């Protein structure tokens, strides 16, 4: 395999650059996917029937913590890639691990929140509004959960093999995925929670 | 669940289908064992990552599905041939028109086109394979899993019966209580993931894997159309993913998206379905346009007229295709402003399409036309498709649409678009590229016989439906009384359907006949064609081109033959190829179990197979496979053998 | 070492994103609805671009920069058309 030394390792071969490019297109498809979920949410947001609406359901404090954790994890995964480009394995693994931990923290809060909703009588079958809320948040949460499993397996490979064409490529692609989840969250934060609380 | 609910019972035709499924399965297993072909099948096909072999598997699956969907079609035409017919009951008829639509669009047209893309695109751009060969195999196996899952519904649990568009509330648990629409959501979801991955794979392949000198504006038109189609796939399929997931949640987990109470909105399904559904039409038609562009240019012995305008019109079509979806439900209840907007965008699409029609006509003008089988299909396409297009503009006018919405007029229209557009194209492409893949042509005499049967019978079948629609016969009605006067035209249509079936039988017989008797080609270029795929030998070696081609203009092979511009001016170097992998087919199998368990809401098998999916994915991630390298000596040897020289 | 591990670009990006999130909270104040939506839209769009350009390095490879912009533009086109088209059909343009 030819390694191009003028570029960072994650772009080091044609195959690697193609994978990064392909993943960007996948993220484009993800934009279309989440846009559709937002569409469903906005069409159904006022159709809460006899169930609770957003203003009654949402709690700002949990959402602020979720936002803080996700923004910070996006920061640390950025630092992990930065360390990787400097060839510093240990800091990279620490930043990467911190990212996954904050992801877990985010999931913990989200799951607690879901339990509270159900406790307050808002399940997925209460109304069209709650259905669309659970599915929008749930899809994002499922992405975060998958990301934690995927990230852990990459971290394991970095630990075993160090920085190779393959592991550097995977770590970089994972960072793109994670940043993208943060972007989606920003829109959920603004247009689901804040708009709901207005 | 009781066993008599698990299997579909009480219908002699379905017992026949069950018996034939069991017999065919036994025959395949016995045959493979007797001829000791298991190892061959596994090594050469099931585990392959070679784009050509994957393409062939797509096309074989598509042909089988064409047969299945065709039988559905024959049954429908037979049932409506005379008034008050008792051949099928209402439920069975519902299931048959639903699966006919699903199979023909998603499991015949799409895989046929993706199959041809797989075979042709890497060759046309001078690449060794697609960008992600193993992902390509995953795509195929996910598609195949979805197709098998949908076909299984016929005998186990019951087929979907709410139409291929599965409108709510009809498709809800309340009105479709069988598991049929669970199959719908899961089979389409699984094959849809495969299609999305194909789209991404081909975008990267076409943008990043082109041979030196193959600039974007030098690419063959079929490659251009594949690129645009892949872009539409990548951005339209996520919408289907969401729609199907919501359908599954409504039916399995009791959510309220498309329900009639608690704020649910049944029309939202129609909306989401067509946000994907209309681009889907262009996903299956644009590559067909690409196929026609190649064939018409080759057999007119001229370069394609208006290359740039062809590209621009496809880009415009791809954008417009996302702006027209509401024309599928003008009568749903939205205001005149909405209908007016979507009416205008819909009519606008006919402009770039018209540009393409004129370009094909001008390509043929003053050309030396040879009337081969693929060319005959292309020539028939132009007038027949134009009828489909013109009736499309009629349907696009919202106020007029209120008159013929959901009548046979619509059915006639979309068959007039899809059959000459897509089906003729894939058949033409099949005849055109067959010698490239297998090294011999399909018999021309039988091919032309089949063509005339198919082209004439098609019009006999579908032209009467325009009049039936205008007389008020709605689609999807399983029978009608004699007083309606629909009888005679329906009978003519049935006669046409028989002719179509006969044409397809000749086509299949032609494959068998040609395998046995066609003379084998020694030259890789039997049609005196223009593009790069004909520059390598047929059948194609695993590495496609011994020397990476160096492209100096459009129609690279034509310039090489006539303007003395050599394509292969480099020297042979060792070639790196990906190695085979059994994991894609295993992944397909695990997805099959997962989908099947979810259809019946068997939670424990569903969770176990769901975890198994993650394990297979993880094991792929941990794989460290560096592929194989073909040495210069091996390449020289293969090349000599392909040229028929003795070693 | 700290300077090396925490490049100023990333730190500034992070701080900006926190500030923008806080700014978005002003939408909860008692101001006209249009201004609230404007605040939410502007802060969210800046935040998303921040991720895209500062953290995801969308523009770092000259060979793919143009294609990636087109990719995002096409995705946004489809997403926004779906969103506003559906709102047009079901909310703003519904027959009443």
mmCIF file of C-alpha atoms in Angstrom, chain A residues 1 14-15 18-19 21-22 25-26 28-30 32-33 36-37 39-40 43-44 47-50 124-129 131-132 135 146 149-150 153 156-157 160-161 170, chain B residues 131-132 196-197 200 203-204 207-209 234-235 238-239 241-243 246 249-250 253-257 262-265 268 271-272 576 614 617-618 620-624 626:
data_model
loop_
_atom_site.group_PDB
_atom_site.id
_atom_site.type_symbol
_atom_site.label_atom_id
_atom_site.label_comp_id
_atom_site.label_asym_id
_atom_site.label_seq_id
_atom_site.Cartn_x
_atom_site.Cartn_y
_atom_site.Cartn_z
ATOM 1 C CA UNK A 1 0.000 0.000 0.000
ATOM 2 C CA UNK A 14 -6.395 6.542 -1.847
ATOM 3 C CA UNK A 15 -8.614 4.071 -0.038
ATOM 4 C CA UNK A 18 -12.243 7.620 -0.441
ATOM 5 C CA UNK A 19 -13.577 6.349 2.862
ATOM 6 C CA UNK A 21 -15.267 11.232 1.238
ATOM 7 C CA UNK A 22 -17.840 8.428 1.253
ATOM 8 C CA UNK A 25 -21.851 11.637 1.637
ATOM 9 C CA UNK A 26 -23.330 9.340 4.238
ATOM 10 C CA UNK A 28 -25.412 14.161 3.697
ATOM 11 C CA UNK A 29 -27.889 11.286 3.704
ATOM 12 C CA UNK A 30 -28.144 11.647 7.487
ATOM 13 C CA UNK A 32 -31.912 14.202 4.800
ATOM 14 C CA UNK A 33 -32.917 11.608 7.408
ATOM 15 C CA UNK A 36 -37.500 14.208 7.578
ATOM 16 C CA UNK A 37 -37.801 13.492 11.290
ATOM 17 C CA UNK A 39 -40.590 17.538 9.279
ATOM 18 C CA UNK A 40 -42.695 14.898 11.000
ATOM 19 C CA UNK A 43 -46.251 18.814 11.255
ATOM 20 C CA UNK A 44 -47.424 16.954 14.363
ATOM 21 C CA UNK A 47 -51.498 17.601 17.588
ATOM 22 C CA UNK A 48 -51.154 16.486 21.194
ATOM 23 C CA UNK A 49 -54.826 15.461 21.588
ATOM 24 C CA UNK A 50 -55.577 14.910 25.271
ATOM 25 C CA UNK A 124 -45.059 6.819 22.457
ATOM 26 C CA UNK A 125 -48.758 6.009 21.946
ATOM 27 C CA UNK A 126 -50.238 8.980 23.832
ATOM 28 C CA UNK A 127 -50.516 11.350 20.894
ATOM 29 C CA UNK A 128 -49.045 12.140 17.527
ATOM 30 C CA UNK A 129 -46.927 14.796 19.258
ATOM 31 C CA UNK A 131 -44.827 9.776 19.056
ATOM 32 C CA UNK A 132 -42.893 12.225 16.936
ATOM 33 C CA UNK A 135 -38.892 9.008 17.628
ATOM 34 C CA UNK A 146 -24.253 3.173 18.384
ATOM 35 C CA UNK A 149 -20.119 1.052 20.866
ATOM 36 C CA UNK A 150 -18.409 1.906 17.595
ATOM 37 C CA UNK A 153 -14.168 -0.698 19.298
ATOM 38 C CA UNK A 156 -9.520 -0.733 21.362
ATOM 39 C CA UNK A 157 -7.962 -0.987 17.911
ATOM 40 C CA UNK A 160 -3.625 -2.506 20.203
ATOM 41 C CA UNK A 161 -2.239 -1.322 16.906
ATOM 42 C CA UNK A 170 -11.452 5.088 11.520
ATOM 43 C CA UNK B 131 -14.579 2.324 -4.398
ATOM 44 C CA UNK B 132 -15.755 -0.044 -1.646
ATOM 45 C CA UNK B 196 -28.500 3.701 -0.005
ATOM 46 C CA UNK B 197 -25.060 2.139 0.401
ATOM 47 C CA UNK B 200 -22.859 6.285 -1.791
ATOM 48 C CA UNK B 203 -20.853 8.499 -6.048
ATOM 49 C CA UNK B 204 -17.384 7.904 -4.614
ATOM 50 C CA UNK B 207 -16.017 10.998 -8.558
ATOM 51 C CA UNK B 208 -12.772 9.490 -7.267
ATOM 52 C CA UNK B 209 -11.817 6.380 -9.233
ATOM 53 C CA UNK B 234 -28.340 9.044 -1.385
ATOM 54 C CA UNK B 235 -30.724 11.880 -0.540
ATOM 55 C CA UNK B 238 -33.334 8.382 3.958
ATOM 56 C CA UNK B 239 -36.875 9.742 3.631
ATOM 57 C CA UNK B 241 -36.145 4.923 5.813
ATOM 58 C CA UNK B 242 -37.983 7.318 8.124
ATOM 59 C CA UNK B 243 -41.398 6.668 6.591
ATOM 60 C CA UNK B 246 -42.761 5.234 11.421
ATOM 61 C CA UNK B 249 -43.711 1.903 14.974
ATOM 62 C CA UNK B 250 -47.398 2.483 14.266
ATOM 63 C CA UNK B 253 -45.316 -0.388 18.915
ATOM 64 C CA UNK B 254 -48.632 1.443 18.880
ATOM 65 C CA UNK B 255 -47.381 4.947 18.049
ATOM 66 C CA UNK B 256 -49.814 7.511 16.635
ATOM 67 C CA UNK B 257 -48.199 8.924 13.496
ATOM 68 C CA UNK B 262 -55.002 11.125 19.180
ATOM 69 C CA UNK B 263 -53.772 13.669 16.683
ATOM 70 C CA UNK B 264 -52.404 11.178 14.142
ATOM 71 C CA UNK B 265 -52.368 12.227 10.530
ATOM 72 C CA UNK B 268 -48.573 12.392 6.425
ATOM 73 C CA UNK B 271 -46.681 12.856 1.923
ATOM 74 C CA UNK B 272 -43.513 11.106 3.115
ATOM 75 C CA UNK B 576 -3.927 -4.966 -6.197
ATOM 76 C CA UNK B 614 -23.670 -5.777 15.608
ATOM 77 C CA UNK B 617 -20.299 -5.577 11.839
ATOM 78 C CA UNK B 618 -17.720 -5.462 14.637
ATOM 79 C CA UNK B 620 -15.725 -6.738 9.904
ATOM 80 C CA UNK B 621 -14.245 -3.710 11.612
ATOM 81 C CA UNK B 622 -11.563 -5.859 13.278
ATOM 82 C CA UNK B 623 -10.704 -7.644 10.022
ATOM 83 C CA UNK B 624 -7.251 -6.825 8.742
ATOM 84 C CA UNK B 626 -4.975 -6.458 2.662
#
